[in-house]
CSV table of C-alpha atoms in Angstrom, one decimal:
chain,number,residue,atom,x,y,z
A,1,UNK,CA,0.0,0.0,0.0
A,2,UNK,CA,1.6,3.6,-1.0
A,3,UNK,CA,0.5,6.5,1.2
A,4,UNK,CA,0.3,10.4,1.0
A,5,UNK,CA,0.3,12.1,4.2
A,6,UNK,CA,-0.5,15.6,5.5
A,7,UNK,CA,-0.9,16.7,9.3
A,8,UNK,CA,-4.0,18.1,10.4
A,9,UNK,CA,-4.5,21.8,11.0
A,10,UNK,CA,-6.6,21.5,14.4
A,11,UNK,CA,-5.7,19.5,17.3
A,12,UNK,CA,-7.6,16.6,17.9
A,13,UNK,CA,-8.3,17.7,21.6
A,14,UNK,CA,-9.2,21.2,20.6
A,15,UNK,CA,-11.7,20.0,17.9
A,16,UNK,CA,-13.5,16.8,19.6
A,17,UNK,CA,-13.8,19.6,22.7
A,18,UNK,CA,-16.2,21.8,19.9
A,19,UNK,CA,-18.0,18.0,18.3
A,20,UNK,CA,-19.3,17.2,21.8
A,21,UNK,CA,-20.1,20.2,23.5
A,22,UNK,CA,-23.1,18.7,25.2
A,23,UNK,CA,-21.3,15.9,27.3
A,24,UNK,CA,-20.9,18.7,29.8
A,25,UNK,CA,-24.1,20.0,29.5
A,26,UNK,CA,-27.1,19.9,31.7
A,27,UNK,CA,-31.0,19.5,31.1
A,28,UNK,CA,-31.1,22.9,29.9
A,29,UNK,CA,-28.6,23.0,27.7
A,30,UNK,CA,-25.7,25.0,30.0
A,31,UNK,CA,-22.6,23.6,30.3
A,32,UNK,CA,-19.6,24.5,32.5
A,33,UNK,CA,-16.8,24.7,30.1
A,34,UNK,CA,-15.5,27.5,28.0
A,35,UNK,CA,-18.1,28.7,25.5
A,36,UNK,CA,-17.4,28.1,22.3
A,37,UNK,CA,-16.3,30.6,20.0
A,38,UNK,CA,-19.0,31.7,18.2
A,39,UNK,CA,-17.1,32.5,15.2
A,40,UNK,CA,-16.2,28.8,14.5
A,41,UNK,CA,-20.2,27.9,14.7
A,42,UNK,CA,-19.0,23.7,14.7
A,43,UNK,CA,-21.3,22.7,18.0
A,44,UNK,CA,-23.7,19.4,18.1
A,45,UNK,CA,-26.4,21.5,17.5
A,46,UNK,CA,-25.3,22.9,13.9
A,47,UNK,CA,-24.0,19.1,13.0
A,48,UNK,CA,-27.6,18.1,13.4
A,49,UNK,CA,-30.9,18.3,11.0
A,50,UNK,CA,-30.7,18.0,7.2
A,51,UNK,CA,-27.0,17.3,6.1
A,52,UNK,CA,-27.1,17.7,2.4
A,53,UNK,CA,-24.3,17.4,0.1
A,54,UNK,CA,-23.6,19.5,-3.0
A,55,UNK,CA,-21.2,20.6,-5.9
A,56,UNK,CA,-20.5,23.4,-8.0
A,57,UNK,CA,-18.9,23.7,-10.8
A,58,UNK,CA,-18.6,27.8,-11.5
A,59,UNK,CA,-17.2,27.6,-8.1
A,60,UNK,CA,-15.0,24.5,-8.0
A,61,UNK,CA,-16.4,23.5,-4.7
A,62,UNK,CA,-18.0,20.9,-3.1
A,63,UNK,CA,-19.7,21.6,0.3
A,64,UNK,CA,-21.8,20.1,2.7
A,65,UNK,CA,-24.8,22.4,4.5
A,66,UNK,CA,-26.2,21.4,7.6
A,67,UNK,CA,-30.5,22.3,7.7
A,68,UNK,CA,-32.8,23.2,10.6
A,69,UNK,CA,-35.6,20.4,9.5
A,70,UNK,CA,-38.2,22.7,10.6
A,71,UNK,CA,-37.8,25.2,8.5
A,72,UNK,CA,-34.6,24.1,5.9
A,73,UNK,CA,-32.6,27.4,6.8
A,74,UNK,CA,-29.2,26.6,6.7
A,75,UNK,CA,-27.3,26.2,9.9
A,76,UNK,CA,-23.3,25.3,9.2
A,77,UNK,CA,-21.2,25.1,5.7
A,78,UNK,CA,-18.4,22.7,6.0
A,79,UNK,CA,-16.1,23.0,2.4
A,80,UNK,CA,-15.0,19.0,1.2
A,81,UNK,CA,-13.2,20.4,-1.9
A,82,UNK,CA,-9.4,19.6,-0.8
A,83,UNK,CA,-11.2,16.4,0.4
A,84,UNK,CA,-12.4,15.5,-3.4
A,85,UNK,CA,-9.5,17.9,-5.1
A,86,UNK,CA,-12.4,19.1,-6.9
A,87,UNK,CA,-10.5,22.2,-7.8
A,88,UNK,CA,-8.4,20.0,-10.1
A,89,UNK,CA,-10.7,17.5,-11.3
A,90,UNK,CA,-14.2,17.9,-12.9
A,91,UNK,CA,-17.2,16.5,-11.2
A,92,UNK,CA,-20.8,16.8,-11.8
A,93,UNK,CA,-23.8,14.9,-10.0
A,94,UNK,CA,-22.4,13.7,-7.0
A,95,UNK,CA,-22.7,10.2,-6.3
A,96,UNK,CA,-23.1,9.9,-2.3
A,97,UNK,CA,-21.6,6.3,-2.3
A,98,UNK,CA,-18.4,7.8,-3.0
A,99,UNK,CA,-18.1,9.6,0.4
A,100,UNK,CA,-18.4,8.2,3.9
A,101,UNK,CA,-18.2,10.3,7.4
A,102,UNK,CA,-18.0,9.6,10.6
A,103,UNK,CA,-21.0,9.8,13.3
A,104,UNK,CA,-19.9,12.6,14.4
A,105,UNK,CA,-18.2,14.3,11.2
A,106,UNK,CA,-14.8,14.8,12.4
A,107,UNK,CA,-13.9,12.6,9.9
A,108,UNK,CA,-14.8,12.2,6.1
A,109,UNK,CA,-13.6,9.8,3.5
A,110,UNK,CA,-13.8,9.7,-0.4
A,111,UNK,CA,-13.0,7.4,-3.1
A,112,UNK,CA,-11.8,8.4,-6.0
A,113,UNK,CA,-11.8,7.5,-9.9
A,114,UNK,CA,-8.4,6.3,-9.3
A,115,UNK,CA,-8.9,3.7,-7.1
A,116,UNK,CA,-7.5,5.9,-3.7
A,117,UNK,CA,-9.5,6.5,-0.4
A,118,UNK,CA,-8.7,9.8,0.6
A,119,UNK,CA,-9.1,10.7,4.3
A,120,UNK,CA,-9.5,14.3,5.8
A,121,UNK,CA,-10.2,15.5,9.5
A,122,UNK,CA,-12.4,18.4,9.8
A,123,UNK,CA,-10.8,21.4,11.0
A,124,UNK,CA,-13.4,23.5,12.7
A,125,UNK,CA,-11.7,27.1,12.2
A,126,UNK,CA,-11.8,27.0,8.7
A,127,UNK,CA,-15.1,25.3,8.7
A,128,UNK,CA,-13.2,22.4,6.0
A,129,UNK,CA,-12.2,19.0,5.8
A,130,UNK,CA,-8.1,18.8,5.4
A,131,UNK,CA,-6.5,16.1,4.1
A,132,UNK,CA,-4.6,13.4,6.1
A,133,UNK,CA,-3.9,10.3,4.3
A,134,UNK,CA,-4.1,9.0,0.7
A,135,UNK,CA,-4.9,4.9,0.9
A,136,UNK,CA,-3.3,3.2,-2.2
A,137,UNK,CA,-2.8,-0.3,-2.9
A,138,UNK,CA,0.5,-1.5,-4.0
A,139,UNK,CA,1.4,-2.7,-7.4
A,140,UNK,CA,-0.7,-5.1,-8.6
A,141,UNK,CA,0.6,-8.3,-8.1
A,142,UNK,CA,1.3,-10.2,-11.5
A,143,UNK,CA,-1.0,-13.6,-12.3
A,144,UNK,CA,-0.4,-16.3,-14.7
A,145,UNK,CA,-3.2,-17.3,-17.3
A,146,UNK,CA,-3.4,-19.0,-20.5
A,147,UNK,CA,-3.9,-18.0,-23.8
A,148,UNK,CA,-5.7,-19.6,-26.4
A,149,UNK,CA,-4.4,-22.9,-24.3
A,150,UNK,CA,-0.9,-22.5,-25.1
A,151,UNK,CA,1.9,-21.8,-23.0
A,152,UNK,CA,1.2,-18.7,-20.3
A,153,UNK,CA,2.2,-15.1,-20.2
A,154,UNK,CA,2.1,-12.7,-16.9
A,155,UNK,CA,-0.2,-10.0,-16.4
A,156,UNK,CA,-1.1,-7.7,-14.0
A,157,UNK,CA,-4.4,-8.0,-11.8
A,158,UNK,CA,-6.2,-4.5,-11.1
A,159,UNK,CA,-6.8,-3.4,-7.6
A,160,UNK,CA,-8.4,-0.8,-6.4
A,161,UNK,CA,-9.9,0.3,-3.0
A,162,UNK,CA,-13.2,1.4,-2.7
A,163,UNK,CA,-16.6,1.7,-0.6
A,164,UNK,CA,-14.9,3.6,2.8
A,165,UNK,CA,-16.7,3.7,5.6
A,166,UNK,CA,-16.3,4.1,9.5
A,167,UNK,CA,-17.1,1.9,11.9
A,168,UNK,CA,-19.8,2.9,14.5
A,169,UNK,CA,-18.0,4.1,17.1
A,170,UNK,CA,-15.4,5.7,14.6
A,171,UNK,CA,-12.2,4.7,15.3
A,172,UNK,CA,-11.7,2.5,12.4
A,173,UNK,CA,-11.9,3.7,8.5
A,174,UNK,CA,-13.2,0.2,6.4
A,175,UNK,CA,-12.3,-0.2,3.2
A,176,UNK,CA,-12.7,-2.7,0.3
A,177,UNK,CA,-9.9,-4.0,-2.2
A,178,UNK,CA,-10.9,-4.8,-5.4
A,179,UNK,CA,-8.9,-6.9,-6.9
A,180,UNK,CA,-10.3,-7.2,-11.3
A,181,UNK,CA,-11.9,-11.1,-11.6
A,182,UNK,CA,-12.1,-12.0,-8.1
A,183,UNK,CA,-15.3,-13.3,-7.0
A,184,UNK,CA,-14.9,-11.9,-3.4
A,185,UNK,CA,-13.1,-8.7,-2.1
A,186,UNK,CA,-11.3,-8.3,1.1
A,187,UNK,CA,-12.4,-5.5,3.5
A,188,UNK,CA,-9.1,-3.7,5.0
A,189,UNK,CA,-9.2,-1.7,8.1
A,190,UNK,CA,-7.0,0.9,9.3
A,191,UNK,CA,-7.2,3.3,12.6
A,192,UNK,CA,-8.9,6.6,12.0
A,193,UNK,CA,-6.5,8.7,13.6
A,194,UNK,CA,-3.2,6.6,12.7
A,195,UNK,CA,-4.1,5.3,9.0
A,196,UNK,CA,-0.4,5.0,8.1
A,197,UNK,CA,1.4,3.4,10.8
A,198,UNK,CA,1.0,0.2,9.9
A,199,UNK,CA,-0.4,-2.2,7.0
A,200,UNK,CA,-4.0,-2.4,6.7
A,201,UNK,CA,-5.5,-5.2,8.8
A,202,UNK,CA,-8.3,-7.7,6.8
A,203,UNK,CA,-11.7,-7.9,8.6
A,204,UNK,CA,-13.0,-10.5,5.9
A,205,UNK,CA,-14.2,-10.8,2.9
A,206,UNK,CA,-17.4,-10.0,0.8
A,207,UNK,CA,-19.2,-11.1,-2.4
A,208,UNK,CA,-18.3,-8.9,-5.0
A,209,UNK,CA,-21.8,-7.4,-6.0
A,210,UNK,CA,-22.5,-6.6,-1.9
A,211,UNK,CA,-23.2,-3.4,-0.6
A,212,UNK,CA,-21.9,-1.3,2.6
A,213,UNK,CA,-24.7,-1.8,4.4
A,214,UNK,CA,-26.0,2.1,5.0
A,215,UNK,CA,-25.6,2.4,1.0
A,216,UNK,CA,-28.0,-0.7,0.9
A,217,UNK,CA,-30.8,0.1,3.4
A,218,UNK,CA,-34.0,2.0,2.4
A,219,UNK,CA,-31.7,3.2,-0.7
A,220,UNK,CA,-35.0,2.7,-3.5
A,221,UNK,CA,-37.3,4.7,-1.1
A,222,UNK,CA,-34.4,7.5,-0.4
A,223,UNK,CA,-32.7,8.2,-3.4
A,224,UNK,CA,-35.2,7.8,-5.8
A,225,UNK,CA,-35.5,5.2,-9.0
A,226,UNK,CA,-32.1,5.8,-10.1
A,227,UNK,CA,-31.1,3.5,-7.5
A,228,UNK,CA,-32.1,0.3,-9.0
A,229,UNK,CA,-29.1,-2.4,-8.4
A,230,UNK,CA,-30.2,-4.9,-6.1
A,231,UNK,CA,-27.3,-6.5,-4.3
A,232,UNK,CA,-27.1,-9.9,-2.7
A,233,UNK,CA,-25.4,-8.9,0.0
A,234,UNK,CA,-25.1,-6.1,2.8
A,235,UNK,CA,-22.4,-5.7,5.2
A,236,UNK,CA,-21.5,-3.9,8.2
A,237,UNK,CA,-18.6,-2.7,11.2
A,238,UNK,CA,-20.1,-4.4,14.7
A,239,UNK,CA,-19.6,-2.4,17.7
A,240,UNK,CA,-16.9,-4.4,18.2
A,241,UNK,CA,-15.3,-4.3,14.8
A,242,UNK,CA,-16.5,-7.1,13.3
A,243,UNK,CA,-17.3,-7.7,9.9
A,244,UNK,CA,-21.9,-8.5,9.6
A,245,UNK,CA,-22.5,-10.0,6.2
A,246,UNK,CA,-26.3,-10.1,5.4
A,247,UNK,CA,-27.5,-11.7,2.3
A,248,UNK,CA,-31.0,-12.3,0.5
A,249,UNK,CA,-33.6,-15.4,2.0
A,250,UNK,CA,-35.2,-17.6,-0.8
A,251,UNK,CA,-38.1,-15.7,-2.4
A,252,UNK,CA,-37.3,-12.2,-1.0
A,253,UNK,CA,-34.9,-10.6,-4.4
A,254,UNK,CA,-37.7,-8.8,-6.3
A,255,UNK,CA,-37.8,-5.0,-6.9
A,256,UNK,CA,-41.1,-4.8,-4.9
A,257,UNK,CA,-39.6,-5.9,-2.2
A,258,UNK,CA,-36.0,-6.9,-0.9
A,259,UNK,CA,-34.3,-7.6,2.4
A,260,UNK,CA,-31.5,-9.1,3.7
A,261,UNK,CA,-30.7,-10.9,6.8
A,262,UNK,CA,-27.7,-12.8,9.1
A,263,UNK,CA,-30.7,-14.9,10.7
A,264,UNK,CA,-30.6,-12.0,13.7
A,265,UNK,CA,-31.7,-8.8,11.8
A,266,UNK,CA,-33.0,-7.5,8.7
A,267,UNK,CA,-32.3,-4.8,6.9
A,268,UNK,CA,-34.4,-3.5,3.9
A,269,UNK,CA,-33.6,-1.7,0.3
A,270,UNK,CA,-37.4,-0.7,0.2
A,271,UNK,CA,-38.1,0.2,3.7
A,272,UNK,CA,-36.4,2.0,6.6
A,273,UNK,CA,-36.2,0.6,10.3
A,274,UNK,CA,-38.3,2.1,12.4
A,275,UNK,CA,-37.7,3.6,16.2
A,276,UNK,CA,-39.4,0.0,17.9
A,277,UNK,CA,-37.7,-3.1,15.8
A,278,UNK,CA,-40.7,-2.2,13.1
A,279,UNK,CA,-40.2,-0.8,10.0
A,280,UNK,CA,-42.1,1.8,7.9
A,281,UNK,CA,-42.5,2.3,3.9
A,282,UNK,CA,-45.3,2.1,1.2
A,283,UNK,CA,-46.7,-0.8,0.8
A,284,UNK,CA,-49.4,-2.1,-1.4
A,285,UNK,CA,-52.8,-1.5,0.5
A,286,UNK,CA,-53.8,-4.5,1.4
A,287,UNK,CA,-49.8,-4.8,3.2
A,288,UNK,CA,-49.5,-8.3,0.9
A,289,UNK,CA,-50.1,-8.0,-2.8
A,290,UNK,CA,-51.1,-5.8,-5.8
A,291,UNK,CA,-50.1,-2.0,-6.0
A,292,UNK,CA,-48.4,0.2,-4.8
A,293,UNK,CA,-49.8,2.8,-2.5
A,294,UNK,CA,-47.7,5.8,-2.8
A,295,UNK,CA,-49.9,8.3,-1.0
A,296,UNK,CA,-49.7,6.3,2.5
A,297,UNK,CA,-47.1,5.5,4.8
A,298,UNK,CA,-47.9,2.5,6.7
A,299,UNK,CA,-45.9,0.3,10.0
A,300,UNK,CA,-45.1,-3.4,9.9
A,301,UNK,CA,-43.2,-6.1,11.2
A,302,UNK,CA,-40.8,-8.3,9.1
A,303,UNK,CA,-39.7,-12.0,10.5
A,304,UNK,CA,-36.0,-12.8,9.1
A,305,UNK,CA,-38.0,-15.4,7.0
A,306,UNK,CA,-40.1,-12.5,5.2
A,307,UNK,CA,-43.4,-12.8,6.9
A,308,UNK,CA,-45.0,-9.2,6.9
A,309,UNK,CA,-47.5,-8.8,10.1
A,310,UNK,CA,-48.6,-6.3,12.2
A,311,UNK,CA,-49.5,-3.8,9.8
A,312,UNK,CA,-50.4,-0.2,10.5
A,313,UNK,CA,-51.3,2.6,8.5
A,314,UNK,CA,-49.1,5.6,10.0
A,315,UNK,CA,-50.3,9.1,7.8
A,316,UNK,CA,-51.9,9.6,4.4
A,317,UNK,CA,-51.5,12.0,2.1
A,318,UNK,CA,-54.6,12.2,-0.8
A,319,UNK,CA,-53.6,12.9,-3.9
A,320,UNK,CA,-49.8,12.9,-3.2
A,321,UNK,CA,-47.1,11.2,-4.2
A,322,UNK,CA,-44.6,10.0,-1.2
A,323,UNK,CA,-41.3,10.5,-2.5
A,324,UNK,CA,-38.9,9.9,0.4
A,325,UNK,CA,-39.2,9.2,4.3
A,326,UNK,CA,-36.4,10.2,7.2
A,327,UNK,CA,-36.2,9.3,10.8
A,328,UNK,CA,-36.0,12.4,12.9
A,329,UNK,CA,-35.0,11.4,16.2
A,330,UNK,CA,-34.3,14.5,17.9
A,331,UNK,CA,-37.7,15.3,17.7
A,332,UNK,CA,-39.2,11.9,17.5
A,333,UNK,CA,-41.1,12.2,14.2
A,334,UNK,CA,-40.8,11.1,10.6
A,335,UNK,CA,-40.0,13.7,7.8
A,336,UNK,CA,-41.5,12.8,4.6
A,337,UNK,CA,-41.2,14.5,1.2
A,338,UNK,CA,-44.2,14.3,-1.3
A,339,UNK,CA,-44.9,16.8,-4.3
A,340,UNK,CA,-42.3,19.8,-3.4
A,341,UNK,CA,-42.8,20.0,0.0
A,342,UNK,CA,-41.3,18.5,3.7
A,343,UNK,CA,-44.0,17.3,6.3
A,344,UNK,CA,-44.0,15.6,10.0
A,345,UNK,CA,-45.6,13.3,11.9
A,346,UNK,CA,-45.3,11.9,15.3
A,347,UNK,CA,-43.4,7.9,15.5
A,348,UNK,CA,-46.5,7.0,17.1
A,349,UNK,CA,-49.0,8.6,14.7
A,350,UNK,CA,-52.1,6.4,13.6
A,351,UNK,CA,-53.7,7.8,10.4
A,352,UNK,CA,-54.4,11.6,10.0
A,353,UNK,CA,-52.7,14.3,8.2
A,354,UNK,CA,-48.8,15.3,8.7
A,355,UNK,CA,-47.7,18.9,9.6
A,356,UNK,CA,-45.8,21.0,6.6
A,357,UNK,CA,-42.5,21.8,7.6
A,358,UNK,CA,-41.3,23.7,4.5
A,359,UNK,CA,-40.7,23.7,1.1
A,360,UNK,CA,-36.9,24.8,0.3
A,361,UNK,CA,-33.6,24.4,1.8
A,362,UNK,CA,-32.3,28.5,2.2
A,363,UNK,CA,-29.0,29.5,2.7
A,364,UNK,CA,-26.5,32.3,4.1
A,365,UNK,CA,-23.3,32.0,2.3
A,366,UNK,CA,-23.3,33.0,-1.7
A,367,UNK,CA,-21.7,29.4,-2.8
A,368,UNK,CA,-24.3,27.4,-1.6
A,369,UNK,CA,-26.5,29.3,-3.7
A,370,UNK,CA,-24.6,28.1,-6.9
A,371,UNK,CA,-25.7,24.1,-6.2
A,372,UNK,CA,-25.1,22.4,-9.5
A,373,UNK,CA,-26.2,19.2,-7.8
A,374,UNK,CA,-27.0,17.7,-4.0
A,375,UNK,CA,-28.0,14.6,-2.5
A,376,UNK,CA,-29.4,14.7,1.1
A,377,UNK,CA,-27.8,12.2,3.3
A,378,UNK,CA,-29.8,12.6,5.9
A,379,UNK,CA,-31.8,13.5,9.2
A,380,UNK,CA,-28.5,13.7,11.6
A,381,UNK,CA,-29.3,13.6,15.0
A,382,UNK,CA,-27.7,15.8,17.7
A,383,UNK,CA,-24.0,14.0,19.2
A,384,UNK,CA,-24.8,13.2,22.9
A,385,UNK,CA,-28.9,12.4,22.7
């Protein structure tokens, strides 16, 4: 593995002392250490709400913008363009499988057309993500095969690494290496805050057409019908570092409906888990068979064998289209989005109508403004609840 290196701008104890401001805190919100400065804005309660990644071109920057999900005004700009050297390399429509970041975004990662993971720390006076390793993989290692049956000749295998991600608690950045015609790829692992010290340590290996599990679940009701791959496999980091594999029951790969399992949990590409081991997503209306319905959000169970029960209808909206569905658990709701516009609604709700929230994300700093493209990646909750 060849390596890059550059050091970090912000000391690691100076910036996880502004990430988790509210260990120190009490009930109502007071804490007794120093303040913050208010001129570096990077607190748990601006890393929380709508984070929604976005490039632009006239600017050479990509960004992400962290939104109050009440309203979509825009609470903190964090700039990820040394990140993605976007200032030397073109990109357009940002693919959010490329990037990974940490729970509590002191870290991002991003994989590059080259085959490199790319590591930055945030530094919280500049409000940007500085580079501190470059992940290659060595040369690839030369293999024998035939041709046309006769004799051999030596060529050389591509490998690549790709598909970062952290592990829960953080302290580990997860990586795959591709290596061109295997049928499996190892997943490397290397410390977050030491990525270089030492070689990469394997965690396992996974199917080749597998996903990283947070890519995989609730990805067709999230990002829309552009995400059509269905994958036989998910996988995960344990809380203890250990590689999850989850892969598809008999009967259960069809575009309708898809979910994977290890036999103790299930995860679903058309659904998202809910707050009590349920899980909530459109479902035809009879919750078994036929069509679609779009315009209700409804609660079920799903055994690891596929057996749907329980079923609940949660909110309705006539003569709208669902779109997309978040967990907010801040504020203990669900955020939908249907026909231009965000909406709320209580994790216990039975029936009724949701709450409008609002309608567009708004901004205070000129470069958001000039969005060539965004993906939201999410409802983040606040570090600490």
């Amino acid at each position: 593995m060849t390596n890059t290196r550059r050091s970090p701008q912000t000391p690691v104890s100076a910036l996880l002392a502004l990430l988790l401001p509210l260990a120190a805190c009490g009930g109502d919100g007071t804490s007794s250490a120093p303040p913050t400065p208010e001129d570096r804005g990077v607190t748990a309660e601006t890393l929380s709400g709508f984070a929604r990644l976005a490039e632009s071109s006239s600017g050479k920057t990509v960004y992400l913008t962290f939104h109050d999900v009440d309203d979509g005004v825009q609470k903190l700009f964090l700039d990820l363009t040394e990140l993605t050297d976007r200032s030397a390399n073109y990109m357009f429509f940002l693919d959010t499988t490329d990037f990974a970041f940490s729970a509590d975004f002191r870290h991002a990662a991003y994989e590059t057309s080259e085959g490199e993971i790319r590591l930055a720390e945030l530094d919280a006076d500049s409000r940007s993500y500085h580079v501190t390793a470059v992940l290659a993989p060595d040369e690839a290692a030369p293999e024998t095969e035939d041709v046309y049956g006769v004799g051999s000749e030596e060529s050389e295998a591509e490998v690549s690494y790709q598909s970062p991600q952290f592990s829960p608690n953080g302290s580990e950045l997860w990586f795959e290496e591709r290596r061109e015609g295997e049928e499996k790829y190892r997943v490397l692992a290397v410390p977050t805050d030491a990525p270089l010290d030492n070689p990469p340590e394997e965690r396992g290996e996974v199917p080749h057409d597998s996903l990283p599990l947070e890519e995989y679940e609730g990805a067709l009701l999230l990002k829309g019908p552009e995400s059509s791959f269905i994958p036989k496999a998910a996988y995960t980091a344990t809380t203890d570092n250990k590689l999850q594999i989850l892969t598809s029951p008999r009967g259960a790969a069809t575009q309708e409906f898809h979910f994977l399992t290890d036999g103790t949990r299930v995860a679903s590409r058309n659904f998202l888990p809910g707050p009590s081991g349920n899980f909530v997503g459109l479902l035809p209306k009879d919750g078994q068979g036929g069509e679609v319905d779009h315009s209700t959000l409804r609660t079920f169970k799903l055994s690891p064998d596929g057996e749907v029960s329980d079923v609940e209808e949660l909110v309705t909206l006539s003569g709208k289209k669902i779109e997309r569905i978040w967990t907010d658990f801040d504020n203990n709701r669900y955020v939908l989005y249907a026909d231009g516009t965000y909406y709320g609604f209580p994790f216990h709700a039975r029936g009724g109508s949701p709450t409008e929230l609002f309608s567009e994300f708004t901004f205070d700093d000129s470069v958001s403004h000039r969005t060539d493209s965004a993906r939201i990646l999410g409802i983040i909750p606040k570090q600490g609840t």
